[in-house]
Short mmCIF file of C-alpha atoms in Angstrom, two decimals:
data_model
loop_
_atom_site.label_atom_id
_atom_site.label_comp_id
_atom_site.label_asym_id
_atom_site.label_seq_id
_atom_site.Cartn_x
_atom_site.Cartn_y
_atom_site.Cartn_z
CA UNK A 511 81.61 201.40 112.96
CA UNK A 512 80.35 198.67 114.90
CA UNK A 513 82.60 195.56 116.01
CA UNK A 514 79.98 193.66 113.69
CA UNK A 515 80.75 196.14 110.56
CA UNK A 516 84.39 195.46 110.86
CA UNK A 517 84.23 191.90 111.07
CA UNK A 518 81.70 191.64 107.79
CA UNK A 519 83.96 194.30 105.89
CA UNK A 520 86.03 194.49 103.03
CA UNK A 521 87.70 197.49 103.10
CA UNK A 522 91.97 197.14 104.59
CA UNK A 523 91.49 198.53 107.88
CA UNK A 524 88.76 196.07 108.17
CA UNK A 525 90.73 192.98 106.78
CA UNK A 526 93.52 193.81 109.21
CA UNK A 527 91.13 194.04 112.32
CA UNK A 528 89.92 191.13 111.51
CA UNK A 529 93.70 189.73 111.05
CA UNK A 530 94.23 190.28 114.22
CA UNK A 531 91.79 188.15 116.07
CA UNK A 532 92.09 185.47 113.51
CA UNK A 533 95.19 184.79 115.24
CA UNK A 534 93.83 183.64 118.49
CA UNK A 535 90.07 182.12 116.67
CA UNK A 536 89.30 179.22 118.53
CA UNK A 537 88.32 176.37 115.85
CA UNK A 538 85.09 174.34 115.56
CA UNK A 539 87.33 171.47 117.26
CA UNK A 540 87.96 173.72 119.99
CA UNK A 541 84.74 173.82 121.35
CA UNK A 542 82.21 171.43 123.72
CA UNK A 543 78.92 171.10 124.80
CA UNK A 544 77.26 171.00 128.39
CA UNK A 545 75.02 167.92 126.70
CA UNK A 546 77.92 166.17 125.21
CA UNK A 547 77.03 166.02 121.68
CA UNK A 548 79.89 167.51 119.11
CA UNK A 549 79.50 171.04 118.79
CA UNK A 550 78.20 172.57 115.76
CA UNK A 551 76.77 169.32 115.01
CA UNK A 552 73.23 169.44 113.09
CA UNK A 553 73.21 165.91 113.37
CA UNK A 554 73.51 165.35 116.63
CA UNK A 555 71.59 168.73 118.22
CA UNK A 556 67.75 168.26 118.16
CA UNK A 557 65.36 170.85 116.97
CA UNK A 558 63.28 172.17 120.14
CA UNK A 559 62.08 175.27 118.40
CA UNK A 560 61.48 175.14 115.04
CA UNK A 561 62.23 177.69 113.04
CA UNK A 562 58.34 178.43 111.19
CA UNK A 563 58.69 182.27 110.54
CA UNK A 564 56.88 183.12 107.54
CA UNK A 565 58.02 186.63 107.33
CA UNK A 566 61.65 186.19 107.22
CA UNK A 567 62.49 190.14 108.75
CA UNK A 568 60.61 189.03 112.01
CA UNK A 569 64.16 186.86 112.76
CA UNK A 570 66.00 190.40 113.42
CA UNK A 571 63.55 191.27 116.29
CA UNK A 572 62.44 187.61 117.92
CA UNK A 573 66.30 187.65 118.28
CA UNK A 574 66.94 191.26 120.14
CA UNK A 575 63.43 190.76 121.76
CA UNK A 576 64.77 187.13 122.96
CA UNK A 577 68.18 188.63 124.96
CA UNK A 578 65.56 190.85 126.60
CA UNK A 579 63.77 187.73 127.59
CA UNK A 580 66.35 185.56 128.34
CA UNK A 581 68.05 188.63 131.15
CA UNK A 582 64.83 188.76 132.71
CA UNK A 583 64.51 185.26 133.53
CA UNK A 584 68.15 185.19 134.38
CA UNK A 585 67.14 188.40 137.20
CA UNK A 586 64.41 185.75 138.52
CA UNK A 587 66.47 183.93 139.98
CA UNK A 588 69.61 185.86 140.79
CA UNK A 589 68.37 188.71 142.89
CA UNK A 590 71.62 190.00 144.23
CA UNK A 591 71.80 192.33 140.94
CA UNK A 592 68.67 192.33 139.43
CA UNK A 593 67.92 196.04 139.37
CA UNK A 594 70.58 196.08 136.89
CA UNK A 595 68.85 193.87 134.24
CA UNK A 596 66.28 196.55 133.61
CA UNK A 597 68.61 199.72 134.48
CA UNK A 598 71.02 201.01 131.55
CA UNK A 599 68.93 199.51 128.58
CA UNK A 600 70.10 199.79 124.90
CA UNK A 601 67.17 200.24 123.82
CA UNK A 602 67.27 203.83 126.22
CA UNK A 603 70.35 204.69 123.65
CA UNK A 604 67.24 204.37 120.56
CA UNK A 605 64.82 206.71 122.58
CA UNK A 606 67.73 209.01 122.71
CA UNK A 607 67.91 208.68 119.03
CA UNK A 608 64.53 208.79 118.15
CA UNK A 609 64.37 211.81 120.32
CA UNK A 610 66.40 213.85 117.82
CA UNK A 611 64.54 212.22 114.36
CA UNK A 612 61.19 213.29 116.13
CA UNK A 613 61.89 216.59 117.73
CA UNK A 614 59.27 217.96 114.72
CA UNK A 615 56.62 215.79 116.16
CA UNK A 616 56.18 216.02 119.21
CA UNK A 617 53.27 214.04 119.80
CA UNK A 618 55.08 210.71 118.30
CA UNK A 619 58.05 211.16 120.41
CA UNK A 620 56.09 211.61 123.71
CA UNK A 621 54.48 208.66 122.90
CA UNK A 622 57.69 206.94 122.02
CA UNK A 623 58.74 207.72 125.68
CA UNK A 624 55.46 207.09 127.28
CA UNK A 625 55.96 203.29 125.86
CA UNK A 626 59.48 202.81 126.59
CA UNK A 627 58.43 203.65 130.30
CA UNK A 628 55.80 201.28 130.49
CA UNK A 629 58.08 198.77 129.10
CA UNK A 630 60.79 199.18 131.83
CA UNK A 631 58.64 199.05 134.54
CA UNK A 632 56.82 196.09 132.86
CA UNK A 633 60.62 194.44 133.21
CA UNK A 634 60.38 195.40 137.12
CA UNK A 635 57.34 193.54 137.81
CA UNK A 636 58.25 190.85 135.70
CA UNK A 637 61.84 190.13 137.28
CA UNK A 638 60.39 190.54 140.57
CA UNK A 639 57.35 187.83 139.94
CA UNK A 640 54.66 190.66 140.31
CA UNK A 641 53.72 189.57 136.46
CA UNK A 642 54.08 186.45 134.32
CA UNK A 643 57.11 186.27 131.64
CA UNK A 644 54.44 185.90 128.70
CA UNK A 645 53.03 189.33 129.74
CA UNK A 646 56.48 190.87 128.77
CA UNK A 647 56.97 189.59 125.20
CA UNK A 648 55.03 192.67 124.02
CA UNK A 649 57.23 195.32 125.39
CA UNK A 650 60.61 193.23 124.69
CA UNK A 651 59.39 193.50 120.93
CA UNK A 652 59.32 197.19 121.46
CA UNK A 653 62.38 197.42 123.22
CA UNK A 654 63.83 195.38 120.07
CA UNK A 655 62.95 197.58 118.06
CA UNK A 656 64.62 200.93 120.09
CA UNK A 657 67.43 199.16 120.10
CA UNK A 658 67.78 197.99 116.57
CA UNK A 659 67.51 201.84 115.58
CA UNK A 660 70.61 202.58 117.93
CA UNK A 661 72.56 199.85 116.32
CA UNK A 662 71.98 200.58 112.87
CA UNK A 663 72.14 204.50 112.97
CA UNK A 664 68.59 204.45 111.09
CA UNK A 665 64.74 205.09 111.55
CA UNK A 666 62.31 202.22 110.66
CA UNK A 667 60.19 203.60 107.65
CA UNK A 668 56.70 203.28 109.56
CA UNK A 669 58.31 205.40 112.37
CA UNK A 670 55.91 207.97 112.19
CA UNK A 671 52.45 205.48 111.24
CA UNK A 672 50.89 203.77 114.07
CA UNK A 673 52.06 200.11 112.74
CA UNK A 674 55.26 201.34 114.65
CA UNK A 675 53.71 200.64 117.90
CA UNK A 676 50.98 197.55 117.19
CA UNK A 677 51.60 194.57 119.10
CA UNK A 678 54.36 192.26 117.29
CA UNK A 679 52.90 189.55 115.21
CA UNK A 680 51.39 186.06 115.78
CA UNK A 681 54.09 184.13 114.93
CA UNK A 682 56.64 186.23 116.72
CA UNK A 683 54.63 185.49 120.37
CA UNK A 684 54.50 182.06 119.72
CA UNK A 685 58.08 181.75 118.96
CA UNK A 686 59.38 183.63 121.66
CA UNK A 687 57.21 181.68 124.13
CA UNK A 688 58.70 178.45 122.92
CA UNK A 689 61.97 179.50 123.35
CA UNK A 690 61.72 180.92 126.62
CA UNK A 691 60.21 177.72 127.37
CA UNK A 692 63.48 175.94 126.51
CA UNK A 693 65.63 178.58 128.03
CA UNK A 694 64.02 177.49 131.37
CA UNK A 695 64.19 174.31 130.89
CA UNK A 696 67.83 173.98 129.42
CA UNK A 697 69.86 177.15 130.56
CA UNK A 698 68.85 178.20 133.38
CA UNK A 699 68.16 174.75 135.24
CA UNK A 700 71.95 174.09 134.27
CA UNK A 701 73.86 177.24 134.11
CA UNK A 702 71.65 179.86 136.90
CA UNK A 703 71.72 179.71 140.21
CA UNK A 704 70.79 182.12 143.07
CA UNK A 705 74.62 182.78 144.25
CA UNK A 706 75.47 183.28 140.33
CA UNK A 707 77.14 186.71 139.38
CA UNK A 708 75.81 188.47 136.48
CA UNK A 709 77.06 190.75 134.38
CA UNK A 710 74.19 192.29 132.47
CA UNK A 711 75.73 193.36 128.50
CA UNK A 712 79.37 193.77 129.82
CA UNK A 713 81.18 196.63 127.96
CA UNK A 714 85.14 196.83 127.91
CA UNK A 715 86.08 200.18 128.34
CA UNK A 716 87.88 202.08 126.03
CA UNK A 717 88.33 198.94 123.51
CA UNK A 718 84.33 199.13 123.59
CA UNK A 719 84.71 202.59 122.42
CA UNK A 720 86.71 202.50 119.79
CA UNK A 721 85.08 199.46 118.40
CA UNK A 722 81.59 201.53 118.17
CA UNK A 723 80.22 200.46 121.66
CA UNK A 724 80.52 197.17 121.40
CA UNK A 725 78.99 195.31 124.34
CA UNK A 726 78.24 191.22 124.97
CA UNK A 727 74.76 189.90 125.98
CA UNK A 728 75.96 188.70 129.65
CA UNK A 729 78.98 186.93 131.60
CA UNK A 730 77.53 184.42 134.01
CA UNK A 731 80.25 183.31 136.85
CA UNK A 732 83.25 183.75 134.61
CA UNK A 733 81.24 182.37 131.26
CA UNK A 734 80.50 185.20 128.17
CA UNK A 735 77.76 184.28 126.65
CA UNK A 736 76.25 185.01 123.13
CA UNK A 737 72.53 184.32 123.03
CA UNK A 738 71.99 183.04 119.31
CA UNK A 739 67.96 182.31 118.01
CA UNK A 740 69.03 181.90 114.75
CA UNK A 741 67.97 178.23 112.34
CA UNK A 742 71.67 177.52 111.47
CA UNK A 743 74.13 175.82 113.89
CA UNK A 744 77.30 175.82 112.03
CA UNK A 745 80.48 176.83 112.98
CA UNK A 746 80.80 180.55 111.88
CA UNK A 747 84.15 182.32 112.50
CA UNK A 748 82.88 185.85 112.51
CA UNK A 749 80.52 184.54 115.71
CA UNK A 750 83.24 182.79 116.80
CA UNK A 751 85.60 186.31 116.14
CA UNK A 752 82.84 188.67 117.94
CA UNK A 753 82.98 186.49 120.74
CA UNK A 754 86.58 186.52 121.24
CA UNK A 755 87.17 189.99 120.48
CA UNK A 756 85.22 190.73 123.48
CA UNK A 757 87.19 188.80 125.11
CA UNK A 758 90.25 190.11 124.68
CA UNK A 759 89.20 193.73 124.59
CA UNK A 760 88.67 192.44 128.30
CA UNK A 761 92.23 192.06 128.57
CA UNK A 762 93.54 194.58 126.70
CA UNK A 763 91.10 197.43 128.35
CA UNK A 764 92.42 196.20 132.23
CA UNK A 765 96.21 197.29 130.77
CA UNK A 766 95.85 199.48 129.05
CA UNK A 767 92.98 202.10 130.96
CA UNK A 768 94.21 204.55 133.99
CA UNK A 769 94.26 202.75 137.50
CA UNK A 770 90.83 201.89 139.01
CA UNK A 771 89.21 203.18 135.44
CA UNK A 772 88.26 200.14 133.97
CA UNK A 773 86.54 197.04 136.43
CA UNK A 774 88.22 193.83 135.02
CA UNK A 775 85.91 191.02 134.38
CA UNK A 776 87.17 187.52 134.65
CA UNK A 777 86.52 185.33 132.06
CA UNK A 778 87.09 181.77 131.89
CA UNK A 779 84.89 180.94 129.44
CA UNK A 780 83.50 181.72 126.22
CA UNK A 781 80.32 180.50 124.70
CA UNK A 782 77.09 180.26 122.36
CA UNK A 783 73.52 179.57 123.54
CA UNK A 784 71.76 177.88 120.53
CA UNK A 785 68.68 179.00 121.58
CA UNK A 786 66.36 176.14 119.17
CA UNK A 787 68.56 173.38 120.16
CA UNK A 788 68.94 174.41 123.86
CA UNK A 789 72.38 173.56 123.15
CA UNK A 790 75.55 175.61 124.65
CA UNK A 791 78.95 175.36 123.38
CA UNK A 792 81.67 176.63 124.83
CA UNK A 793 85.49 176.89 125.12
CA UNK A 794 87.93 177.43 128.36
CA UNK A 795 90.07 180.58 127.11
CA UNK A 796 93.12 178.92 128.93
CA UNK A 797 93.16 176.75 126.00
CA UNK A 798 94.57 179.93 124.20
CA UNK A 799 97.53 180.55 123.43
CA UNK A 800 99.25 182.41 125.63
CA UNK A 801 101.60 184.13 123.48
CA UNK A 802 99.16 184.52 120.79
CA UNK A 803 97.02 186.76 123.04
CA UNK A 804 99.48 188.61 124.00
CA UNK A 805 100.65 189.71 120.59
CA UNK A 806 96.60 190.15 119.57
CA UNK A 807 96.60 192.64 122.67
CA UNK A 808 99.43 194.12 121.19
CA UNK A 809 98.71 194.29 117.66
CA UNK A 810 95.25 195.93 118.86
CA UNK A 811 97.31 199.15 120.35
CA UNK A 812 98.87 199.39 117.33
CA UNK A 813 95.49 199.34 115.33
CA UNK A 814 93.60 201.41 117.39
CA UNK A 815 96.28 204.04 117.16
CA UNK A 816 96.07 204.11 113.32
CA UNK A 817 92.75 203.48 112.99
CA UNK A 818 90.64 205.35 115.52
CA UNK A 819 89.11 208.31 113.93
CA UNK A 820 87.87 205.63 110.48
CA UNK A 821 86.55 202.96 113.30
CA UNK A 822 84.98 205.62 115.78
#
């Protein structure tokens, strides 16, 4: 049960997870923008990538392929770390997977390994200049699609067909070059530099365990980030929820794990990255509630506790 699953559910022991962090939700109000405009505002934010798909279930992988993307660029220019933006992939966790659907055919699944090489050291070269960014989009649409398997427990139906591994579609290139173009230009001209620490899809301990592995797409000098490349800009409180849950599963996993166990990660900040507006809102988490936090942290043991072997 992913952190995801249990904030879209309907079942109890989802309603009172989500109970919990709806205590401490940060509200539309709560947040700003680096540009100024009024956050959430579709009004005021300006289309920079349009959103043109004509086959609507291309959205699931321009968005997975995009975080890909968006780390490499990020490991461009901060090269203290950058190993670590192509070491300890997701999408390794959906070869894994796809090792046990295919152990009948053997001559898919080498081939399924054979690519997801290619595609890591493709990330090398890439984060270390040796190739251009465009020359990537290929293999981040393959790595999308490894790690889409691990996340929803199940095999795409052309698995086995060759369509599996053709080269994404038109209109998936040209939208991720467009908003890699804006990433540049927006993000990482304002929030990168070379002295930044990165932390490449931060997991929190045992809290991420118990939650089904949930992990964030990066913390960048004390900011979480959640890369969004979806049309719709509103204020959503399950994005605003998944966002904050990481957070304080942050908290919670520095108390509550055995002494040196679990590396703390400070966060000051939590935010979005509108990816077609180039937009980024955010929110200083000492604008919670103290008190509130510390009876979500609370309430959390108690949940986990109960709940562990329906969540796990």
């Amino acid at each position: 049960m992913s952190l995801t699953s249990l904030l879209k559910g309907k079942k109890p022991q989802d309603k009172a997870f989500q109970h919990i962090i709806k205590e401490t939700l940060p509200g539309k109000g709560d947040f700003k923008t680096i540009s100024g405009n009024l956050a959430f505002s579709r009004l005021q934010y300006t289309v920079q990538v349009p959103y043109n798909l004509v086959k609507p279930y291309n959205s699931g992988i321009i968005g997975t392929a995009f975080d890909y993307l968006a780390r490499l660029m990020i490991a461009r220019v901060v090269k203290t770390n950058s190993d670590q933006a192509h070491n300890d992939l997701v999408a390794e966790n959906g070869v894994n997977l796809v090792s046990r659907w295919l152990r009948n055919y053997p001559t898919t699944l080498k081939r399924v390994h054979m690519r997801f090489r290619e595609a890591r050291e493709h990330f090398r070269k890439c984060s270390n200049h040796e190739q251009d960014i465009k020359d990537f989009i290929q293999d981040a649409c393959f790595l999308a699609k490894l790690e889409q398997m691990y996340r929803t427990g199940l095999p795409p139906t052309n698995l086995l067909q060759e369509e599996f591994f053709d080269a994404p579609d038109d209109e998936v290139v040209r939208d991720l070059e467009r908003l890699c173009k804006v990433f540049q230009d927006t993000f990482i001209s304002t929030c990168v530099t070379p002295a930044s620490t990165v932390i490449y899809n931060p997991t929190f301990g045992i809290c991420s365990a118990l939650a089904g592995g949930a992990d964030g797409d990066i913390i960048i000098d004390g900011t979480l980030y959640d890369f969004k490349t979806g049309k719709d800009v509103g204020y959503k409180w399950q994005e605003a929820a998944q966002i904050t849950g990481y957070y304080l599963f942050n908290e919670l996993a520095s108390e509550i794990s055995e002494e040196e166990s679990y590396t703390y990660k400070e966060i000051r900040q939590i935010a979005f990255y509108r990816a077609r507006y180039g937009e980024v809102e955010y929110v200083d988490v000492l604008d919670f509630s103290a008190h509130q936090i510390q009876r979500a942290k609370q309430e959390f043991v108690r949940y986990f506790a109960r709940n562990a072997a329906f969540i796990s």
